Amino acid sequence: MAVLLLLLMTNSMKAEQHPWEHGRLEVSQNHRFLQHADGTPFFWLGETAWLMPERLNREEVSYYLDKARDAGYNMTQVQVLNDVPSINIYGQPSHDKQGHLLTKADYGYWDHMDYIVSQAEQRGIYIGMVCIWGGVVKAGKLSVEQAKVYGRFLANRYKNRPNIIWIIGGDIQGDIKADVWEALATTIKSIDKNHLMTYHPRGRYTSAKWWSKASWIDFHTFQSGHRKYGQRMNDKTYPIPDYTEEDNWMYVDSTWAYKPMKPVIDDEPIYEGIPKGLHDPNEGFWQACDVRRYAYWSVFAGSCGHTYGHNAIMQFYKPGYPSAYFNKKVWTEALDDPGFNQMKHLKRLMLAFSYFDRVPDQSIILENGTQYDRLIATRGNDYLLVYNYTSRDMKIDLRKISGHQKKVWWMNARTGELTYLGQYDNKVFIFRPQKSGTGIEDGVLIAIDASNELF
């Protein structure tokens, strides 16, 4: 166990370097992952920071980014414009009354955005720049010609920053104002050749539905959304079967069905501390165990990383500001919540093993369940990982990876703690995790070829 534990700790220390020292981000040769130019894996661990430019001052920006870095996040998603004009905490607008971009003010809107990018860069964090929120475009506040002007402005301002990832869209279907999104994306790409680009769709959609053939999109995202099983909410546009609402793993295969194949990620799953379905607190609130489940389900299904969100943090709620979605917690308090600080265990786990040969493989699991009882498996050539949400009995086929003997561990997903279970013959392995009586004790069964000297 000591060697595996050392590898997990080493990956934690590596995350503190500036990742772009390994070169710019690019898509891996097998089109399923992200990597740096020198071949170093990039496991996207994102944090949802939508309203940072509007609601945080300079000191608060630095404090938030410190906490995000310390919790293992290497990317934060930011709404560059939440309206036209957007107004930041200093009262500075992004545009004048005629809709022209304002860049001449003394520490204006765009200077504050520059500060956010610079502070993130110092901490080794990428900024996922959601250029403008979808509802703003839907409302007609950005035309095709304005999109071209805005795209040129953004691209020229940030093309030489090392820590930019462009995100087109913003909780909207790609066929709504498609010409505007196309103009914005192609304009930025025509100027900025250094940074990856994707599209953030509406809940329960994948960007591949509209943009699978687009020349500007480098990888896909999906938004699995905030609804619980069976929560249709009279939505006649529902694109998925009933009672699959929480099955975010299904979006990976459905995205890969579009060609050409590209990496994919759940860019907006459920948020910690938000009502199930968003609009009724009587439906209950999503908790840390739920955000862990979404993360492991998505990554083990083949996602190239994961984005976490918290109800209080995404809106940076504090006294004096309106609160959305029944949030009552100040954002600084939410930074200590369990889910926010548990995502790093997944990132460390994935980076502890050979990276680019990893595939989803449900044949590892015998006698699987459905919904919460569904086990999900991923493997490389000489290791396998199986996530178990409910601590149910597991029958695992150890023969799916190399080796006559397998070393087996259990990792507590809540704490990251490893328990060595022993060395076993190459056969079907039966295991029942122990519950501690403290609620959900989800975790990962880890099996490794015993002849692998690294472990």
Coordinates of C-alpha atoms in Angstrom, one line a residue:
M1 CA 0.0 0.0 0.0
A2 CA 2.9 2.4 0.7
V3 CA 3.9 2.7 -2.9
L4 CA 0.4 3.4 -4.2
L5 CA -0.1 6.0 -1.4
L6 CA 3.2 7.6 -2.3
L7 CA 2.1 7.9 -6.0
L8 CA -1.1 9.6 -5.0
M9 CA 0.7 12.1 -2.8
T10 CA 3.3 12.7 -5.5
N11 CA 0.6 13.6 -8.0
S12 CA -0.7 16.1 -5.4
M13 CA 2.6 17.9 -5.3
K14 CA 2.9 17.9 -9.1
A15 CA -0.4 19.8 -9.4
E16 CA 1.2 22.8 -7.8
Q17 CA 3.5 23.4 -10.8
H18 CA 2.4 25.6 -13.6
P19 CA 0.9 22.9 -16.0
W20 CA 1.6 24.8 -19.2
E21 CA 5.3 24.4 -18.5
H22 CA 4.7 21.1 -20.3
G23 CA 3.4 23.0 -23.3
R24 CA 0.0 24.1 -24.5
L25 CA -3.1 21.9 -24.2
E26 CA -4.0 19.6 -27.1
V27 CA -6.1 16.5 -27.8
S28 CA -4.5 13.1 -27.2
Q29 CA -3.8 10.9 -30.2
N30 CA -6.6 8.5 -29.4
H31 CA -9.0 11.5 -29.3
R32 CA -10.3 10.6 -25.8
F33 CA -8.2 12.7 -23.4
L34 CA -6.4 16.1 -23.1
Q35 CA -2.7 16.4 -22.8
H36 CA 0.1 18.9 -22.9
A37 CA 2.4 19.3 -26.0
D38 CA 5.1 17.1 -24.3
G39 CA 2.7 14.3 -23.7
T40 CA 1.9 15.0 -20.0
P41 CA -1.7 14.1 -19.2
F42 CA -4.1 16.9 -18.3
F43 CA -6.9 15.7 -16.1
W44 CA -9.4 18.6 -16.1
L45 CA -10.7 19.3 -12.6
G46 CA -12.9 22.3 -12.9
E47 CA -14.7 24.5 -10.4
T48 CA -17.8 26.6 -11.3
A49 CA -17.1 30.3 -10.7
W50 CA -19.7 31.9 -12.9
L51 CA -20.1 35.3 -11.4
M52 CA -16.5 36.0 -10.2
P53 CA -15.9 39.1 -12.5
E54 CA -19.2 40.7 -11.3
R55 CA -19.1 39.9 -7.5
L56 CA -15.6 39.5 -6.3
N57 CA -13.1 42.3 -5.6
R58 CA -9.3 41.8 -6.0
E59 CA -8.7 40.5 -2.5
E60 CA -11.6 38.0 -2.8
V61 CA -10.5 36.8 -6.2
S62 CA -7.1 35.9 -4.7
Y63 CA -8.6 34.2 -1.7
Y64 CA -10.9 32.1 -3.9
L65 CA -8.2 31.1 -6.2
D66 CA -5.9 30.1 -3.3
K67 CA -8.6 27.9 -1.9
A68 CA -9.4 26.4 -5.4
R69 CA -5.7 25.6 -5.9
D70 CA -5.3 24.0 -2.5
A71 CA -8.4 21.8 -3.2
G72 CA -6.8 20.5 -6.4
Y73 CA -8.7 22.4 -9.0
N74 CA -6.7 23.3 -12.2
M75 CA -9.5 25.2 -14.0
T76 CA -12.3 27.6 -13.0
Q77 CA -15.2 28.4 -15.3
V78 CA -16.1 32.1 -15.5
Q79 CA -18.9 34.0 -17.2
V80 CA -17.0 36.8 -18.9
L81 CA -20.3 38.6 -19.6
N82 CA -23.5 37.8 -17.7
D83 CA -25.3 40.7 -19.5
V84 CA -24.6 43.6 -21.9
P85 CA -23.4 45.6 -20.2
S86 CA -22.1 43.6 -17.3
I87 CA -21.0 45.6 -14.2
N88 CA -18.4 44.5 -11.8
I89 CA -18.1 45.0 -8.1
Y90 CA -16.3 48.3 -8.6
G91 CA -19.3 49.6 -10.6
Q92 CA -17.4 49.5 -13.9
P93 CA -19.4 48.5 -17.0
S94 CA -18.2 46.3 -19.8
H95 CA -19.9 48.4 -22.5
D96 CA -21.0 52.0 -22.9
K97 CA -24.6 53.0 -23.4
Q98 CA -24.3 52.5 -27.2
G99 CA -23.1 48.9 -26.7
H100 CA -19.4 49.5 -27.4
L101 CA -16.7 47.8 -25.4
L102 CA -15.3 50.0 -22.8
T103 CA -11.5 49.7 -22.4
K104 CA -10.3 53.1 -21.4
A105 CA -11.6 53.4 -17.9
D106 CA -9.2 53.6 -14.9
Y107 CA -9.2 50.0 -13.7
G108 CA -12.3 49.2 -15.7
Y109 CA -14.3 46.0 -16.3
W110 CA -11.7 44.5 -18.5
D111 CA -8.8 45.4 -16.2
H112 CA -10.5 43.4 -13.5
M113 CA -10.9 40.5 -15.9
D114 CA -7.2 40.7 -16.7
Y115 CA -6.5 40.6 -12.9
I116 CA -8.5 37.4 -12.6
V117 CA -6.6 35.8 -15.4
S118 CA -3.3 36.9 -14.0
Q119 CA -4.0 35.7 -10.5
A120 CA -5.2 32.3 -11.8
E121 CA -2.0 32.1 -13.9
Q122 CA 0.2 32.6 -10.8
R123 CA -1.5 29.7 -9.2
G124 CA -1.4 27.3 -12.1
I125 CA -5.1 27.5 -12.8
Y126 CA -6.8 27.7 -16.2
I127 CA -9.7 30.1 -16.8
G128 CA -12.5 28.5 -18.8
M129 CA -13.8 31.7 -20.4
V130 CA -17.5 31.5 -21.1
C131 CA -17.5 34.5 -23.4
I132 CA -21.1 35.5 -23.0
W133 CA -24.0 33.6 -21.3
G134 CA -26.5 32.0 -23.6
G135 CA -29.6 33.8 -22.3
V136 CA -28.0 37.2 -23.2
V137 CA -27.5 36.1 -26.8
K138 CA -31.0 34.6 -26.9
A139 CA -32.3 38.0 -25.8
G140 CA -30.7 39.5 -28.9
K141 CA -28.0 41.5 -27.1
L142 CA -25.2 40.2 -29.4
S143 CA -25.6 40.2 -33.2
V144 CA -23.4 38.4 -35.7
E145 CA -21.4 41.5 -36.4
Q146 CA -21.1 42.3 -32.7
A147 CA -20.0 38.8 -32.1
K148 CA -17.2 39.3 -34.6
V149 CA -16.1 42.5 -33.0
Y150 CA -16.2 40.9 -29.5
G151 CA -14.4 37.8 -30.7
R152 CA -11.6 39.9 -32.1
F153 CA -11.4 41.9 -28.9
L154 CA -11.2 38.7 -26.7
A155 CA -8.8 36.8 -28.9
N156 CA -6.3 39.7 -29.2
R157 CA -6.5 40.5 -25.5
Y158 CA -5.9 36.9 -24.2
K159 CA -4.3 34.9 -27.1
N160 CA -0.8 35.1 -25.4
R161 CA -2.0 34.2 -21.9
P162 CA -1.0 30.6 -21.1
N163 CA -4.1 29.7 -19.1
I164 CA -7.1 30.2 -21.3
I165 CA -9.7 27.7 -22.4
W166 CA -12.5 29.1 -24.6
I167 CA -16.1 28.1 -23.9
I168 CA -18.7 29.2 -26.4
G169 CA -22.4 29.0 -25.5
G170 CA -23.6 29.0 -21.9
D171 CA -26.6 26.8 -20.9
I172 CA -28.2 27.0 -24.4
Q173 CA -29.0 24.8 -27.3
G174 CA -26.6 25.3 -30.2
D175 CA -29.4 25.8 -32.7
I176 CA -30.6 29.0 -30.9
K177 CA -28.7 31.9 -32.5
A178 CA -26.3 29.4 -34.2
D179 CA -25.0 32.1 -36.5
V180 CA -23.9 34.2 -33.5
W181 CA -22.1 31.3 -31.9
E182 CA -20.5 30.3 -35.1
A183 CA -19.3 33.9 -35.7
L184 CA -17.9 34.3 -32.2
A185 CA -16.1 30.9 -32.3
T186 CA -14.6 31.2 -35.7
T187 CA -13.5 34.8 -35.1
I188 CA -11.6 33.8 -31.9
K189 CA -10.1 30.8 -33.6
S190 CA -8.9 32.8 -36.6
I191 CA -6.8 34.9 -34.3
D192 CA -5.9 32.6 -31.3
K193 CA -4.2 29.4 -32.4
N194 CA -2.9 28.5 -29.0
H195 CA -6.0 27.6 -26.9
L196 CA -8.6 24.9 -27.0
M197 CA -12.3 25.6 -27.4
T198 CA -15.5 23.9 -26.6
Y199 CA -19.3 24.7 -26.2
H200 CA -21.4 24.6 -23.0
P201 CA -24.9 23.3 -23.8
R202 CA -28.3 23.3 -22.0
G203 CA -29.0 20.7 -19.4
R204 CA -29.4 17.1 -20.6
Y205 CA -27.7 17.9 -23.9
T206 CA -24.2 17.4 -25.4
S207 CA -22.4 19.9 -27.6
A208 CA -21.9 17.2 -30.2
K209 CA -25.6 17.4 -31.1
W210 CA -25.0 20.6 -33.0
W211 CA -21.2 21.0 -33.3
S212 CA -19.8 17.6 -34.0
K213 CA -18.5 18.7 -37.5
A214 CA -17.5 22.2 -36.5
S215 CA -13.9 23.0 -37.3
W216 CA -13.5 25.2 -34.2
I217 CA -14.5 22.7 -31.5
D218 CA -11.7 20.7 -30.0
F219 CA -13.6 18.7 -27.4
H220 CA -17.2 18.3 -26.3
T221 CA -19.0 19.0 -23.1
F222 CA -22.4 17.9 -21.8
Q223 CA -24.5 19.3 -19.0
S224 CA -26.1 16.4 -17.1
G225 CA -28.2 19.0 -15.2
H226 CA -29.7 19.2 -11.8
R227 CA -32.8 16.9 -11.9
K228 CA -33.3 13.7 -9.9
Y229 CA -34.7 10.4 -11.2
G230 CA -38.2 10.9 -12.5
Q231 CA -38.2 14.7 -12.3
R232 CA -39.6 15.6 -15.7
M233 CA -41.2 18.9 -14.5
N234 CA -43.6 19.1 -17.4
D235 CA -40.7 19.6 -19.8
K236 CA -42.0 18.7 -23.3
T237 CA -38.5 19.1 -24.8
Y238 CA -37.0 16.4 -22.6
P239 CA -34.3 14.7 -24.7
I240 CA -33.7 11.6 -22.6
P241 CA -35.8 8.8 -21.2
D242 CA -37.6 9.2 -17.9
Y243 CA -35.8 7.9 -14.8
T244 CA -32.3 8.3 -16.4
E245 CA -32.0 11.9 -15.2
E246 CA -29.1 11.1 -12.8
D247 CA -27.3 8.7 -15.1
N248 CA -24.7 11.2 -16.3
W249 CA -22.4 8.3 -17.4
M250 CA -24.7 7.8 -20.4
Y251 CA -23.7 11.1 -22.1
V252 CA -20.2 9.9 -22.7
D253 CA -21.1 7.1 -25.1
S254 CA -23.9 9.2 -26.7
T255 CA -21.3 11.9 -27.4
W256 CA -18.8 9.5 -28.7
A257 CA -21.4 8.2 -31.1
Y258 CA -21.0 11.4 -33.0
K259 CA -18.0 11.5 -35.4
P260 CA -15.3 12.5 -35.4
M261 CA -14.6 11.3 -31.9
K262 CA -13.4 14.0 -29.4
P263 CA -12.8 14.1 -25.7
V264 CA -15.8 14.8 -23.6
I265 CA -16.5 16.1 -20.1
D266 CA -19.5 16.8 -17.8
D267 CA -19.2 20.6 -17.7
E268 CA -22.2 21.2 -15.4
P269 CA -23.5 18.4 -13.2
I270 CA -25.5 18.8 -10.0
Y271 CA -24.2 21.4 -7.6
E272 CA -23.5 20.8 -3.9
G273 CA -26.2 22.5 -1.8
I274 CA -28.7 23.2 -4.7
P275 CA -32.3 21.9 -4.7
K276 CA -33.0 18.8 -6.8
G277 CA -34.5 20.2 -9.9
L278 CA -33.5 23.8 -8.9
H279 CA -36.9 25.3 -8.2
D280 CA -38.4 23.6 -5.1
P281 CA -36.5 23.2 -1.8
N282 CA -39.1 20.6 -0.7
E283 CA -37.5 18.2 -3.2
G284 CA -34.3 18.1 -1.1
F285 CA -30.8 19.4 -1.8
W286 CA -27.9 17.7 -3.5
Q287 CA -25.1 16.7 -1.0
A288 CA -21.4 15.8 -1.1
C289 CA -22.1 12.1 -1.8
D290 CA -24.1 13.1 -4.8
V291 CA -21.4 15.3 -6.4
R292 CA -18.9 12.5 -5.7
R293 CA -21.1 10.0 -7.5
Y294 CA -21.5 12.2 -10.6
A295 CA -17.8 12.8 -10.7
Y296 CA -16.8 9.1 -10.6
W297 CA -19.6 7.9 -12.8
S298 CA -18.6 10.4 -15.5
V299 CA -14.9 9.9 -15.4
F300 CA -15.1 6.1 -15.2
A301 CA -17.4 6.2 -18.2
G302 CA -14.6 7.8 -20.2
S303 CA -14.7 11.6 -19.5
C304 CA -11.4 13.4 -19.6
G305 CA -12.0 15.1 -16.3
H306 CA -14.9 16.7 -14.4
T307 CA -16.3 20.0 -13.3
Y308 CA -17.6 20.5 -9.8
G309 CA -20.2 23.1 -8.7
H310 CA -21.5 24.6 -5.5
N311 CA -24.7 26.6 -5.2
A312 CA -23.1 29.3 -3.1
I313 CA -19.8 29.5 -4.9
M314 CA -21.1 29.6 -8.4
Q315 CA -23.1 32.8 -7.6
F316 CA -20.5 34.0 -4.9
Y317 CA -23.3 34.9 -2.6
K318 CA -22.7 37.3 0.2
P319 CA -24.8 39.8 2.2
G320 CA -26.0 42.7 0.0
Y321 CA -26.5 40.6 -3.1
P322 CA -29.6 38.6 -4.2
S323 CA -29.5 34.9 -3.6
A324 CA -30.7 32.4 -6.2
Y325 CA -31.9 28.8 -5.9
F326 CA -32.7 29.0 -2.2
N327 CA -29.0 29.4 -1.2
K328 CA -28.4 30.8 2.3
K329 CA -24.7 30.1 2.6
V330 CA -22.0 32.7 2.2
W331 CA -19.5 31.6 -0.5
T332 CA -16.5 31.8 1.8
E333 CA -18.2 29.3 4.1
A334 CA -19.0 27.0 1.2
L335 CA -15.2 26.6 0.4
D336 CA -15.0 24.4 3.5
D337 CA -17.9 22.1 2.4
P338 CA -17.0 18.5 2.0
G339 CA -17.8 18.1 -1.8
F340 CA -15.6 21.0 -2.7
N341 CA -12.6 19.4 -0.9
Q342 CA -13.2 15.8 -2.0
M343 CA -12.8 16.1 -5.8
K344 CA -9.0 16.0 -5.4
H345 CA -9.1 12.3 -4.5
L346 CA -10.5 11.5 -7.9
K347 CA -7.9 13.6 -9.7
R348 CA -5.0 12.0 -7.8
L349 CA -6.4 8.5 -8.4
M350 CA -6.6 9.0 -12.1
L351 CA -3.1 10.4 -12.4
A352 CA -1.6 7.6 -10.3
F353 CA -1.9 5.1 -13.2
S354 CA -1.0 4.8 -16.9
Y355 CA -3.3 7.4 -18.4
F356 CA -3.9 7.1 -22.1
D357 CA -4.6 3.4 -22.3
R358 CA -7.6 3.7 -19.9
V359 CA -11.0 2.6 -21.2
P360 CA -14.4 2.1 -19.7
D361 CA -15.2 -1.6 -19.4
Q362 CA -18.4 -2.8 -17.8
S363 CA -17.6 -6.4 -18.6
I364 CA -15.4 -6.3 -15.4
I365 CA -18.6 -6.3 -13.3
L366 CA -20.7 -9.4 -12.9
E367 CA -24.3 -9.0 -11.6
N368 CA -24.6 -5.2 -11.9
G369 CA -27.4 -3.1 -10.6
T370 CA -29.3 0.0 -11.8
Q371 CA -29.5 3.6 -10.8
Y372 CA -27.8 4.1 -7.4
D373 CA -26.8 0.4 -7.3
R374 CA -25.0 0.6 -10.6
L375 CA -21.3 -0.1 -10.4
I376 CA -19.1 1.5 -13.0
A377 CA -15.6 0.2 -14.1
T378 CA -12.6 1.5 -16.0
R379 CA -9.3 -0.1 -16.6
G380 CA -5.9 0.1 -18.2
N381 CA -3.8 -2.8 -19.3
D382 CA -2.6 -3.8 -15.8
Y383 CA -5.1 -2.1 -13.5
L384 CA -8.8 -1.8 -13.0
L385 CA -11.0 0.6 -10.9
V386 CA -14.7 0.0 -9.9
Y387 CA -16.8 2.7 -8.3
N388 CA -19.4 1.6 -5.8
Y389 CA -21.9 4.2 -4.5
T390 CA -24.0 2.1 -2.1
S391 CA -21.5 -0.3 -0.6
R392 CA -23.3 -3.2 -2.3
D393 CA -21.8 -6.6 -2.9
M394 CA -19.3 -6.7 -5.8
K395 CA -18.4 -9.5 -8.1
I396 CA -15.4 -8.4 -10.1
D397 CA -13.6 -10.3 -12.9
L398 CA -9.9 -9.9 -12.2
R399 CA -9.0 -11.7 -15.4
K400 CA -9.8 -8.5 -17.4
I401 CA -6.3 -7.2 -16.8
S402 CA -2.8 -8.7 -17.1
G403 CA -1.2 -10.8 -14.3
H404 CA -1.6 -14.1 -12.6
Q405 CA -2.0 -12.4 -9.2
K406 CA -3.7 -9.1 -8.3
K407 CA -3.1 -6.7 -5.5
V408 CA -6.3 -5.2 -4.3
W409 CA -7.2 -2.0 -2.4
W410 CA -10.3 -0.2 -1.3
M411 CA -10.3 3.7 -1.6
N412 CA -12.8 5.7 0.5
A413 CA -14.1 8.3 -2.0
R414 CA -15.0 10.6 0.9
T415 CA -11.5 10.7 2.5
G416 CA -9.2 9.3 -0.1
E417 CA -8.0 6.7 2.5
L418 CA -6.6 3.4 1.1
T419 CA -7.2 0.0 2.7
Y420 CA -5.1 -2.9 1.4
L421 CA -7.3 -6.0 1.0
G422 CA -4.5 -8.5 -0.1
Q423 CA -3.2 -10.4 -3.0
Y424 CA -5.6 -12.7 -5.0
D425 CA -5.6 -15.2 -7.7
N426 CA -6.6 -14.3 -11.2
K427 CA -10.3 -15.1 -10.9
V428 CA -13.7 -13.6 -10.0
F429 CA -13.3 -11.6 -6.8
I430 CA -16.2 -11.1 -4.4
F431 CA -16.1 -8.2 -2.0
R432 CA -18.6 -6.3 0.2
P433 CA -17.4 -2.9 1.5
Q434 CA -17.9 -2.2 5.1
K435 CA -20.3 0.6 6.1
S436 CA -19.2 2.7 9.1
G437 CA -22.6 4.0 10.0
T438 CA -21.9 7.6 9.0
G439 CA -24.1 7.6 5.9
I440 CA -22.9 6.9 2.3
E441 CA -19.6 5.2 2.2
D442 CA -18.9 5.2 -1.5
G443 CA -15.5 4.1 -2.8
V444 CA -13.4 2.5 -5.4
L445 CA -12.1 -1.0 -5.7
I446 CA -8.6 -0.9 -7.1
A447 CA -6.9 -4.1 -8.5
I448 CA -3.4 -4.1 -10.0
D449 CA -1.3 -6.7 -11.7
A450 CA 0.9 -7.9 -8.8
S451 CA 3.9 -8.2 -11.1
N452 CA 3.9 -4.4 -11.6
E453 CA 6.9 -3.3 -9.6
L454 CA 5.5 0.2 -9.2
F455 CA 2.9 -1.1 -6.8

